């Protein structure tokens, strides 16, 4: 499966999901592993890297800028970095596909190197706002020529030495935070990011692990992250935990399909990522954590999820940053809950791989679910555990999470849910359909 070859998929109801599964490596940590290893001096080894198209775009970009990035036969990835300050000018445009994380974090890296790079992307990525990184990186001295509205394709020229800045995030975005910190890695002196609302902290944890001088303090204005530039990163052995954002589809699927009982091994449980577990538990989901441990500096556990009747909730808006990618899956859970779930304060969903508020409102209402759309979220009236009507079309809008969420919805629908294109699933979860067949007993010979 490749995101560029359309893959229409109709999903009809299936029986319980049962058994054990693993999910691919965390996407955020996988991108960062390749980038930070690509800036270290010496050889890093990465186990459990997500081999989805988004992460492969990061690997290709790091190669194009001088790092050696190889996959060995045992499945581990080996990276020989160029050293902070050592990125080479890429000879051709950096093709980012669907990946906002690759684009924004790499823009940060390039901003403090004296090189020029052009970024291109697919139709989805080319609609996404880059102004949020262009603004702070311009203050650090980088120059940009972008398409109208601060969009791709864009060309940037970094500046070395760049100007370290103090920057308060105007949006709760780990990508913007990371872009500024990564630019700060090669700027002389201290670069500071103040985040009024905490977002995923993988960059902070991993940069510290790679030997950067980075501190985090709480202040009345929020978390203050300071990084000392002209850093020397030391190569690392990294084990990437399973992606909680990928696990979320199975948490919801097992919760809504009667008789389900699944155990998802090795799921990353960084507290900046676990809002979906909190929200599902508030709805009554049965999610047990087994063998909590630390892998590669991140908390992980196996999660056992059994079917349970769900009740509607008011989703606390302050959970948004820690479950920003999980709203589409949560909306599906709400479609099967008893009562009207209201999720607001999630306006960032409008600028993801698709406008996820509009895309999920259309997808669910086409399949018989009563929806009210707000600028910043949705209200969803659930079926109280009964099947939803289904039988409707879904436009996935080049968005992997819309496609996977609506596959999950189809598991509990009376008539097949028809997804126009499930190919974008390859960007983050290439083995999704194989796991679906395993869990629903479709992989065995008839
Ligand atoms: C990510 C941050 C989030 C998230 C994205 C991955 C990251 O984006 O939606 O999938 O790895 O830093 P924003 O920073 O735009 O919220």
Short mmCIF file of C-alpha atoms and ligand atoms in Angstrom, two decimals:
data_model
loop_
_atom_site.label_atom_id
_atom_site.label_comp_id
_atom_site.label_asym_id
_atom_site.label_seq_id
_atom_site.Cartn_x
_atom_site.Cartn_y
_atom_site.Cartn_z
CA UNK A 1 0.00 0.00 0.00
CA UNK A 2 1.32 3.45 -0.91
CA UNK A 3 -0.41 6.73 -0.12
CA UNK A 4 -0.12 7.76 -3.76
CA UNK A 5 -2.16 4.85 -5.21
CA UNK A 6 -5.86 5.21 -4.28
CA UNK A 7 -7.24 2.35 -2.22
CA UNK A 8 -11.04 2.39 -1.89
CA UNK A 9 -12.14 0.24 1.04
CA UNK A 10 -15.57 -0.87 2.26
CA UNK A 11 -15.73 -2.14 5.81
CA UNK A 12 -18.65 -4.15 7.12
CA UNK A 13 -19.47 -5.19 10.65
CA UNK A 14 -17.15 -7.75 12.15
CA UNK A 15 -17.33 -9.82 15.28
CA UNK A 16 -15.27 -9.25 18.37
CA UNK A 17 -11.63 -8.20 18.24
CA UNK A 18 -9.57 -10.64 20.21
CA UNK A 19 -5.91 -11.34 20.87
CA UNK A 20 -2.58 -9.67 21.33
CA UNK A 21 -1.05 -7.11 19.01
CA UNK A 22 1.79 -4.68 18.70
CA UNK A 23 1.49 -1.25 17.15
CA UNK A 24 4.24 0.39 15.08
CA UNK A 25 6.79 2.71 16.66
CA UNK A 26 5.74 6.15 17.77
CA UNK A 27 5.67 8.56 14.83
CA UNK A 28 6.81 11.64 16.76
CA UNK A 29 9.70 9.77 18.36
CA UNK A 30 10.66 8.11 15.06
CA UNK A 31 11.02 11.45 13.26
CA UNK A 32 13.06 12.87 16.11
CA UNK A 33 15.28 9.78 16.32
CA UNK A 34 16.35 10.19 12.70
CA UNK A 35 16.84 13.93 12.94
CA UNK A 36 18.78 13.96 16.21
CA UNK A 37 20.88 10.94 15.23
CA UNK A 38 21.53 12.71 11.92
CA UNK A 39 23.03 15.62 13.87
CA UNK A 40 25.07 13.54 16.31
CA UNK A 41 28.71 12.70 15.70
CA UNK A 42 29.03 8.94 15.22
CA UNK A 43 26.70 5.99 14.82
CA UNK A 44 23.27 5.73 16.44
CA UNK A 45 21.08 2.64 16.34
CA UNK A 46 17.29 2.86 16.35
CA UNK A 47 15.05 -0.09 17.14
CA UNK A 48 11.33 -0.09 16.51
CA UNK A 49 11.35 2.83 14.08
CA UNK A 50 7.98 3.43 12.40
CA UNK A 51 8.51 2.55 8.74
CA UNK A 52 5.60 4.64 7.52
CA UNK A 53 5.84 7.05 4.62
CA UNK A 54 6.01 10.15 6.82
CA UNK A 55 9.07 8.88 8.67
CA UNK A 56 10.67 7.65 5.44
CA UNK A 57 10.34 11.23 4.15
CA UNK A 58 12.39 12.39 7.15
CA UNK A 59 14.98 9.66 6.49
CA UNK A 60 15.30 10.72 2.86
CA UNK A 61 15.67 14.39 3.82
CA UNK A 62 18.40 13.64 6.37
CA UNK A 63 20.23 11.61 3.73
CA UNK A 64 19.88 14.45 1.25
CA UNK A 65 21.59 16.70 3.81
CA UNK A 66 24.55 14.41 4.38
CA UNK A 67 23.60 11.88 7.07
CA UNK A 68 24.02 8.17 6.37
CA UNK A 69 20.76 6.40 7.18
CA UNK A 70 20.52 2.64 6.69
CA UNK A 71 18.09 -0.10 7.59
CA UNK A 72 19.81 -3.34 8.52
CA UNK A 73 18.37 -6.83 7.99
CA UNK A 74 17.48 -7.20 11.67
CA UNK A 75 15.07 -4.27 11.27
CA UNK A 76 17.23 -1.79 13.20
CA UNK A 77 18.14 1.55 11.63
CA UNK A 78 21.67 2.90 11.80
CA UNK A 79 22.45 6.58 11.39
CA UNK A 80 25.83 8.26 11.08
CA UNK A 81 25.30 11.94 11.78
CA UNK A 82 27.01 15.01 10.33
CA UNK A 83 27.30 16.92 13.63
CA UNK A 84 25.34 20.04 14.60
CA UNK A 85 26.25 22.70 12.04
CA UNK A 86 27.26 20.08 9.48
CA UNK A 87 24.11 19.73 7.36
CA UNK A 88 24.84 19.94 3.64
CA UNK A 89 22.75 21.77 1.10
CA UNK A 90 20.34 19.28 -0.50
CA UNK A 91 20.73 19.03 -4.27
CA UNK A 92 17.04 18.62 -5.00
CA UNK A 93 13.78 19.65 -3.33
CA UNK A 94 12.92 17.88 -0.08
CA UNK A 95 9.74 15.91 -0.86
CA UNK A 96 7.72 15.79 2.35
CA UNK A 97 4.67 13.89 1.08
CA UNK A 98 1.91 14.16 3.70
CA UNK A 99 4.16 14.89 6.67
CA UNK A 100 3.72 18.13 8.61
CA UNK A 101 6.07 16.97 11.36
CA UNK A 102 8.93 16.30 8.92
CA UNK A 103 8.41 19.68 7.28
CA UNK A 104 8.17 21.86 10.36
CA UNK A 105 10.96 20.19 12.34
CA UNK A 106 13.33 20.11 9.37
CA UNK A 107 12.61 23.80 8.73
CA UNK A 108 13.84 24.37 12.28
CA UNK A 109 17.04 22.41 11.66
CA UNK A 110 17.82 24.20 8.43
CA UNK A 111 17.08 27.66 9.89
CA UNK A 112 20.43 27.77 11.69
CA UNK A 113 22.50 26.16 8.95
CA UNK A 114 23.74 28.34 6.10
CA UNK A 115 22.01 26.27 3.43
CA UNK A 116 19.08 26.67 1.09
CA UNK A 117 16.32 24.08 0.80
CA UNK A 118 13.01 23.77 -1.00
CA UNK A 119 10.12 21.86 0.57
CA UNK A 120 7.33 20.27 -1.45
CA UNK A 121 4.40 18.14 -0.34
CA UNK A 122 1.17 16.48 -1.39
CA UNK A 123 -2.15 18.29 -1.83
CA UNK A 124 -2.95 17.98 1.90
CA UNK A 125 0.41 19.25 3.16
CA UNK A 126 0.39 22.07 0.60
CA UNK A 127 -2.74 23.47 2.28
CA UNK A 128 -1.31 23.49 5.79
CA UNK A 129 -0.11 26.69 7.48
CA UNK A 130 3.66 27.09 7.77
CA UNK A 131 3.48 30.71 9.00
CA UNK A 132 3.58 29.38 12.54
CA UNK A 133 7.16 28.22 12.02
CA UNK A 134 8.16 30.84 9.46
CA UNK A 135 7.52 33.62 12.04
CA UNK A 136 9.90 32.49 14.81
CA UNK A 137 12.49 31.12 12.38
CA UNK A 138 12.54 34.46 10.51
CA UNK A 139 13.28 36.16 13.83
CA UNK A 140 16.26 33.85 14.12
CA UNK A 141 17.49 35.07 10.74
CA UNK A 142 16.17 32.52 8.24
CA UNK A 143 14.63 33.79 5.00
CA UNK A 144 11.58 32.30 3.30
CA UNK A 145 9.86 32.44 -0.05
CA UNK A 146 6.60 30.60 0.33
CA UNK A 147 3.45 30.02 -1.66
CA UNK A 148 0.53 32.34 -0.82
CA UNK A 149 -0.60 32.10 2.81
CA UNK A 150 2.76 30.76 4.02
CA UNK A 151 2.28 27.37 2.38
CA UNK A 152 4.32 24.80 0.46
CA UNK A 153 6.08 24.72 -1.88
CA UNK A 154 8.51 27.00 -0.07
CA UNK A 155 12.20 27.74 -0.23
CA UNK A 156 14.18 28.80 2.80
CA UNK A 157 17.70 29.98 3.43
CA UNK A 158 19.10 29.37 6.88
CA UNK A 159 21.54 31.65 8.68
CA UNK A 160 24.70 30.55 10.46
CA UNK A 161 25.24 31.93 13.03
CA UNK A 162 21.52 32.33 13.73
CA UNK A 163 20.08 34.63 16.36
CA UNK A 164 18.89 32.91 19.55
CA UNK A 165 15.45 34.12 20.61
CA UNK A 166 12.93 33.92 23.45
CA UNK A 167 9.65 32.80 21.92
CA UNK A 168 6.22 32.37 23.47
CA UNK A 169 4.14 29.89 21.49
CA UNK A 170 0.98 31.52 20.12
CA UNK A 171 -0.57 28.08 19.45
CA UNK A 172 -0.20 24.90 21.50
CA UNK A 173 2.03 23.08 19.03
CA UNK A 174 4.83 20.64 19.70
CA UNK A 175 5.93 21.07 16.10
CA UNK A 176 6.46 24.82 16.49
CA UNK A 177 8.15 24.34 19.87
CA UNK A 178 10.45 21.71 18.36
CA UNK A 179 11.25 23.79 15.28
CA UNK A 180 12.50 26.66 17.45
CA UNK A 181 14.47 24.36 19.76
CA UNK A 182 16.07 22.63 16.79
CA UNK A 183 17.05 25.95 15.26
CA UNK A 184 18.45 26.84 18.70
CA UNK A 185 20.69 23.76 18.61
CA UNK A 186 23.06 25.55 16.26
CA UNK A 187 22.53 29.16 17.36
CA UNK A 188 25.16 30.69 19.69
CA UNK A 189 23.79 31.19 23.23
CA UNK A 190 20.45 30.28 24.75
CA UNK A 191 17.20 29.88 22.81
CA UNK A 192 14.07 29.84 24.95
CA UNK A 193 10.57 28.62 24.16
CA UNK A 194 7.74 29.44 26.55
CA UNK A 195 4.73 27.22 26.17
CA UNK A 196 1.65 28.44 28.02
CA UNK A 197 -0.02 25.06 27.44
CA UNK A 198 2.13 21.93 27.67
CA UNK A 199 2.43 19.84 24.50
CA UNK A 200 4.21 16.55 23.81
CA UNK A 201 7.72 16.75 25.23
CA UNK A 202 9.58 14.14 23.17
CA UNK A 203 12.01 16.74 21.79
CA UNK A 204 12.98 17.86 25.28
CA UNK A 205 13.45 14.31 26.57
CA UNK A 206 15.36 13.10 23.54
CA UNK A 207 17.61 16.14 23.10
CA UNK A 208 18.62 15.76 26.75
CA UNK A 209 19.32 12.08 26.07
CA UNK A 210 21.51 13.05 23.10
CA UNK A 211 23.55 15.30 25.42
CA UNK A 212 22.16 18.75 24.62
CA UNK A 213 22.16 21.27 27.47
CA UNK A 214 18.42 21.75 27.90
CA UNK A 215 16.42 22.81 30.94
CA UNK A 216 12.70 22.98 31.64
CA UNK A 217 11.22 25.22 34.33
CA UNK A 218 7.69 26.07 35.28
CA UNK A 219 6.87 29.77 35.40
CA UNK A 220 3.65 31.79 35.70
CA UNK A 221 3.75 32.13 31.89
CA UNK A 222 4.02 28.36 31.39
CA UNK A 223 6.83 25.88 30.75
CA UNK A 224 10.09 27.56 29.86
CA UNK A 225 12.40 25.37 27.78
CA UNK A 226 15.94 26.65 27.32
CA UNK A 227 18.53 25.10 25.04
CA UNK A 228 22.18 26.04 24.73
CA UNK A 229 23.24 26.24 21.12
CA UNK A 230 26.30 25.03 19.25
CA UNK A 231 25.58 21.77 20.99
CA UNK A 232 27.44 18.56 20.47
CA UNK A 233 25.08 15.60 20.22
CA UNK A 234 26.33 12.15 21.14
CA UNK A 235 25.06 9.10 19.24
CA UNK A 236 22.46 6.99 21.04
CA UNK A 237 20.88 3.55 21.12
CA UNK A 238 17.16 4.22 20.84
CA UNK A 239 14.19 1.93 21.35
CA UNK A 240 11.03 3.54 20.02
CA UNK A 241 7.90 2.69 22.05
CA UNK A 242 4.62 1.75 20.36
CA UNK A 243 2.56 4.68 19.15
CA UNK A 244 -0.37 5.55 21.46
CA UNK A 245 -2.00 7.34 18.52
CA UNK A 246 -2.06 4.07 16.56
CA UNK A 247 -3.15 2.10 19.64
CA UNK A 248 -6.12 4.47 20.02
CA UNK A 249 -7.92 2.86 17.05
CA UNK A 250 -7.86 -0.53 18.75
CA UNK A 251 -8.82 0.96 22.13
CA UNK A 252 -11.94 2.39 20.52
CA UNK A 253 -12.64 -0.66 18.35
CA UNK A 254 -12.41 -3.06 21.30
CA UNK A 255 -14.55 -0.75 23.44
CA UNK A 256 -17.41 -0.58 20.93
CA UNK A 257 -17.53 -4.12 19.49
CA UNK A 258 -19.24 -6.50 21.97
CA UNK A 259 -17.14 -9.44 23.13
CA UNK A 260 -13.81 -7.79 22.33
CA UNK A 261 -10.72 -8.35 24.45
CA UNK A 262 -7.36 -7.18 23.10
CA UNK A 263 -3.95 -6.62 24.60
CA UNK A 264 -1.80 -4.00 22.92
CA UNK A 265 1.86 -4.50 23.80
CA UNK A 266 4.38 -1.80 24.59
CA UNK A 267 2.29 1.37 24.19
CA UNK A 268 3.99 4.67 24.93
CA UNK A 269 2.29 6.38 27.88
CA UNK A 270 4.07 9.71 28.01
CA UNK A 271 1.60 11.87 29.98
CA UNK A 272 1.62 14.48 27.20
CA UNK A 273 0.06 11.84 24.91
CA UNK A 274 -2.48 9.95 27.01
CA UNK A 275 -5.53 12.24 26.88
CA UNK A 276 -7.41 9.62 24.84
CA UNK A 277 -7.07 7.06 27.63
CA UNK A 278 -8.34 9.59 30.15
CA UNK A 279 -11.30 10.52 27.94
CA UNK A 280 -12.22 6.91 27.11
CA UNK A 281 -12.05 5.97 30.78
CA UNK A 282 -14.34 8.90 31.60
CA UNK A 283 -16.78 7.33 29.12
CA UNK A 284 -16.55 3.99 30.92
CA UNK A 285 -13.98 2.18 28.79
CA UNK A 286 -12.25 -0.80 30.37
CA UNK A 287 -8.53 -0.15 29.80
CA UNK A 288 -6.06 -1.86 32.12
CA UNK A 289 -2.35 -1.07 32.20
CA UNK A 290 -0.12 -4.10 32.60
CA UNK A 291 3.58 -4.03 33.49
CA UNK A 292 4.27 -0.31 33.48
CA UNK A 293 7.95 0.23 32.69
CA UNK A 294 10.35 2.70 31.09
CA UNK A 295 11.62 2.10 27.54
CA UNK A 296 14.04 4.55 25.94
CA UNK A 297 13.27 7.22 28.53
CA UNK A 298 9.50 6.99 27.97
CA UNK A 299 6.89 5.28 30.19
CA UNK A 300 5.22 2.30 28.45
CA UNK A 301 2.79 -0.46 29.39
CA UNK A 302 0.75 -3.18 27.75
CA UNK A 303 -2.90 -2.18 27.53
CA UNK A 304 -5.71 -4.69 27.90
CA UNK A 305 -8.94 -3.30 26.50
CA UNK A 306 -12.28 -5.08 26.82
CA UNK A 307 -15.65 -4.17 25.45
CA UNK A 308 -17.62 -1.88 27.76
CA UNK A 309 -20.73 0.23 27.42
CA UNK A 310 -19.74 3.86 26.86
CA UNK A 311 -21.51 6.96 28.15
CA UNK A 312 -21.40 10.43 26.65
CA UNK A 313 -19.15 13.04 28.25
CA UNK A 314 -18.20 16.68 27.95
CA UNK A 315 -14.63 16.23 26.76
CA UNK A 316 -12.48 18.55 28.90
CA UNK A 317 -10.88 21.12 26.59
CA UNK A 318 -7.67 20.96 28.58
CA UNK A 319 -7.17 17.39 27.34
CA UNK A 320 -6.84 18.69 23.76
CA UNK A 321 -3.02 18.96 23.55
CA UNK A 322 -2.54 15.44 24.95
CA UNK A 323 -5.03 13.85 22.54
CA UNK A 324 -4.91 16.18 19.56
CA UNK A 325 -4.42 13.37 17.03
CA UNK A 326 -6.99 11.10 18.70
CA UNK A 327 -10.15 13.20 18.25
CA UNK A 328 -11.26 11.35 15.11
CA UNK A 329 -11.10 8.04 17.05
CA UNK A 330 -12.79 9.64 20.05
CA UNK A 331 -15.62 10.91 17.81
CA UNK A 332 -16.21 7.31 16.75
CA UNK A 333 -16.35 6.18 20.38
CA UNK A 334 -18.88 8.96 20.99
CA UNK A 335 -20.99 7.70 18.08
CA UNK A 336 -21.52 4.46 20.04
CA UNK A 337 -21.93 6.02 23.51
CA UNK A 338 -25.16 6.60 25.35
CA UNK A 339 -26.03 10.29 25.10
CA UNK A 340 -24.57 13.41 23.55
CA UNK A 341 -20.81 13.87 23.73
CA UNK A 342 -19.56 17.41 23.35
CA UNK A 343 -15.94 18.06 22.40
CA UNK A 344 -14.93 21.70 22.04
CA UNK A 345 -11.74 23.75 22.31
CA UNK A 346 -10.13 21.66 19.59
CA UNK A 347 -9.83 24.28 16.82
CA UNK A 348 -6.36 22.98 15.87
CA UNK A 349 -8.18 20.03 14.28
CA UNK A 350 -9.08 22.35 11.41
CA UNK A 351 -5.43 22.50 10.26
CA UNK A 352 -4.33 18.88 10.48
CA UNK A 353 -3.84 16.54 7.49
CA UNK A 354 -7.45 17.52 6.76
CA UNK A 355 -9.99 19.74 8.49
CA UNK A 356 -10.77 16.93 10.92
CA UNK A 357 -13.86 18.61 12.37
CA UNK A 358 -15.49 18.94 8.94
CA UNK A 359 -14.21 15.59 7.67
CA UNK A 360 -15.49 13.62 10.68
CA UNK A 361 -18.79 15.53 10.78
CA UNK A 362 -19.40 14.56 7.14
CA UNK A 363 -18.17 10.98 7.54
CA UNK A 364 -20.26 10.22 10.62
CA UNK A 365 -23.42 11.99 9.49
CA UNK A 366 -23.26 10.20 6.11
CA UNK A 367 -23.33 7.02 8.16
CA UNK A 368 -26.37 7.86 10.24
CA UNK A 369 -24.84 9.59 13.26
CA UNK A 370 -26.44 12.84 14.50
CA UNK A 371 -23.78 15.55 14.58
CA UNK A 372 -23.67 19.21 15.42
CA UNK A 373 -20.61 21.03 14.16
CA UNK A 374 -18.98 23.95 15.97
CA UNK A 375 -16.02 26.02 14.88
CA UNK A 376 -13.92 24.30 17.56
CA UNK A 377 -15.40 20.82 17.82
CA UNK A 378 -18.40 18.53 17.51
CA UNK A 379 -21.40 17.32 19.47
CA UNK A 380 -22.21 13.70 18.69
CA UNK A 381 -25.33 11.81 19.69
CA UNK A 382 -24.41 8.18 20.25
CA UNK A 383 -26.27 4.95 19.54
CA UNK A 384 -26.09 3.67 23.13
CA UNK A 385 -24.12 0.62 22.04
CA UNK A 386 -26.38 -0.35 19.14
CA UNK A 387 -24.99 -0.52 15.59
CA UNK A 388 -24.93 2.77 13.70
CA UNK A 389 -26.65 2.79 10.29
CA UNK A 390 -23.52 2.85 8.11
CA UNK A 391 -24.03 2.48 4.37
CA UNK A 392 -22.54 5.90 3.69
CA UNK A 393 -19.56 7.32 1.88
CA UNK A 394 -16.46 8.67 3.60
CA UNK A 395 -14.06 11.11 1.98
CA UNK A 396 -10.74 10.49 3.73
CA UNK A 397 -9.30 13.77 2.42
CA UNK A 398 -5.74 12.39 2.25
CA UNK A 399 -5.94 11.94 6.03
CA UNK A 400 -4.81 8.62 7.51
CA UNK A 401 -6.64 9.18 10.78
CA UNK A 402 -9.98 9.86 9.09
CA UNK A 403 -9.63 6.61 7.13
CA UNK A 404 -8.66 4.48 10.15
CA UNK A 405 -11.30 6.01 12.42
CA UNK A 406 -14.04 5.28 9.91
CA UNK A 407 -12.82 1.70 9.46
CA UNK A 408 -13.37 1.36 13.21
CA UNK A 409 -16.84 2.91 12.88
CA UNK A 410 -17.63 0.39 10.15
CA UNK A 411 -16.92 -2.49 12.54
CA UNK A 412 -20.11 -1.53 14.35
CA UNK A 413 -22.31 -0.47 11.43
CA UNK A 414 -25.38 -2.22 9.97
CA UNK A 415 -24.36 -1.55 6.36
CA UNK A 416 -20.82 -1.21 4.96
CA UNK A 417 -19.01 2.09 5.42
CA UNK A 418 -17.36 3.02 2.12
CA UNK A 419 -14.07 4.89 2.36
CA UNK A 420 -13.06 6.53 -0.91
CA UNK A 421 -9.34 6.16 -0.28
CA UNK A 422 -7.67 4.36 2.62
CA UNK A 423 -4.19 4.60 1.04
CA UNK A 424 -3.09 7.44 3.37
CA UNK A 425 -3.01 4.85 6.17
CA UNK A 426 0.47 4.01 4.81
CA UNK A 427 1.79 7.31 6.10
CA UNK A 428 1.59 6.23 9.76
CA UNK A 429 0.36 2.65 10.05
CA UNK A 430 1.28 0.39 7.10
CA UNK A 431 0.25 -2.81 8.94
CA UNK A 432 -3.17 -1.51 10.04
CA UNK A 433 -5.25 -3.76 7.77
CA UNK A 434 -3.20 -6.86 8.56
CA UNK A 435 -3.74 -6.27 12.28
CA UNK A 436 -7.45 -5.67 11.67
CA UNK A 437 -7.72 -9.05 9.96
CA UNK A 438 -5.75 -10.76 12.73
CA UNK A 439 -7.87 -9.31 15.51
CA UNK A 440 -11.14 -10.14 13.77
CA UNK A 441 -10.11 -13.68 12.77
CA UNK A 442 -10.01 -12.98 9.03
CA UNK A 443 -6.42 -14.04 8.56
CA UNK A 444 -7.06 -17.75 9.03
CA UNK A 445 -7.65 -20.06 6.06
CA UNK A 446 -11.40 -20.73 5.58
C1 LIG B 1 3.44 16.31 16.43
C2 LIG B 1 2.74 17.35 16.97
C3 LIG B 1 1.31 17.56 16.73
C4 LIG B 1 0.64 16.32 16.14
C5 LIG B 1 1.46 15.70 15.05
C6 LIG B 1 2.82 15.29 15.57
C7 LIG B 1 4.88 16.20 16.74
O1 LIG B 1 1.15 18.61 15.82
O2 LIG B 1 -0.64 16.64 15.65
O3 LIG B 1 0.81 14.57 14.52
O4 LIG B 1 5.47 15.11 16.48
O5 LIG B 1 5.45 17.16 17.25
P1 LIG B 1 1.05 20.16 16.28
O6 LIG B 1 2.36 20.54 16.83
O7 LIG B 1 0.72 20.90 15.03
O8 LIG B 1 -0.05 20.19 17.29
#
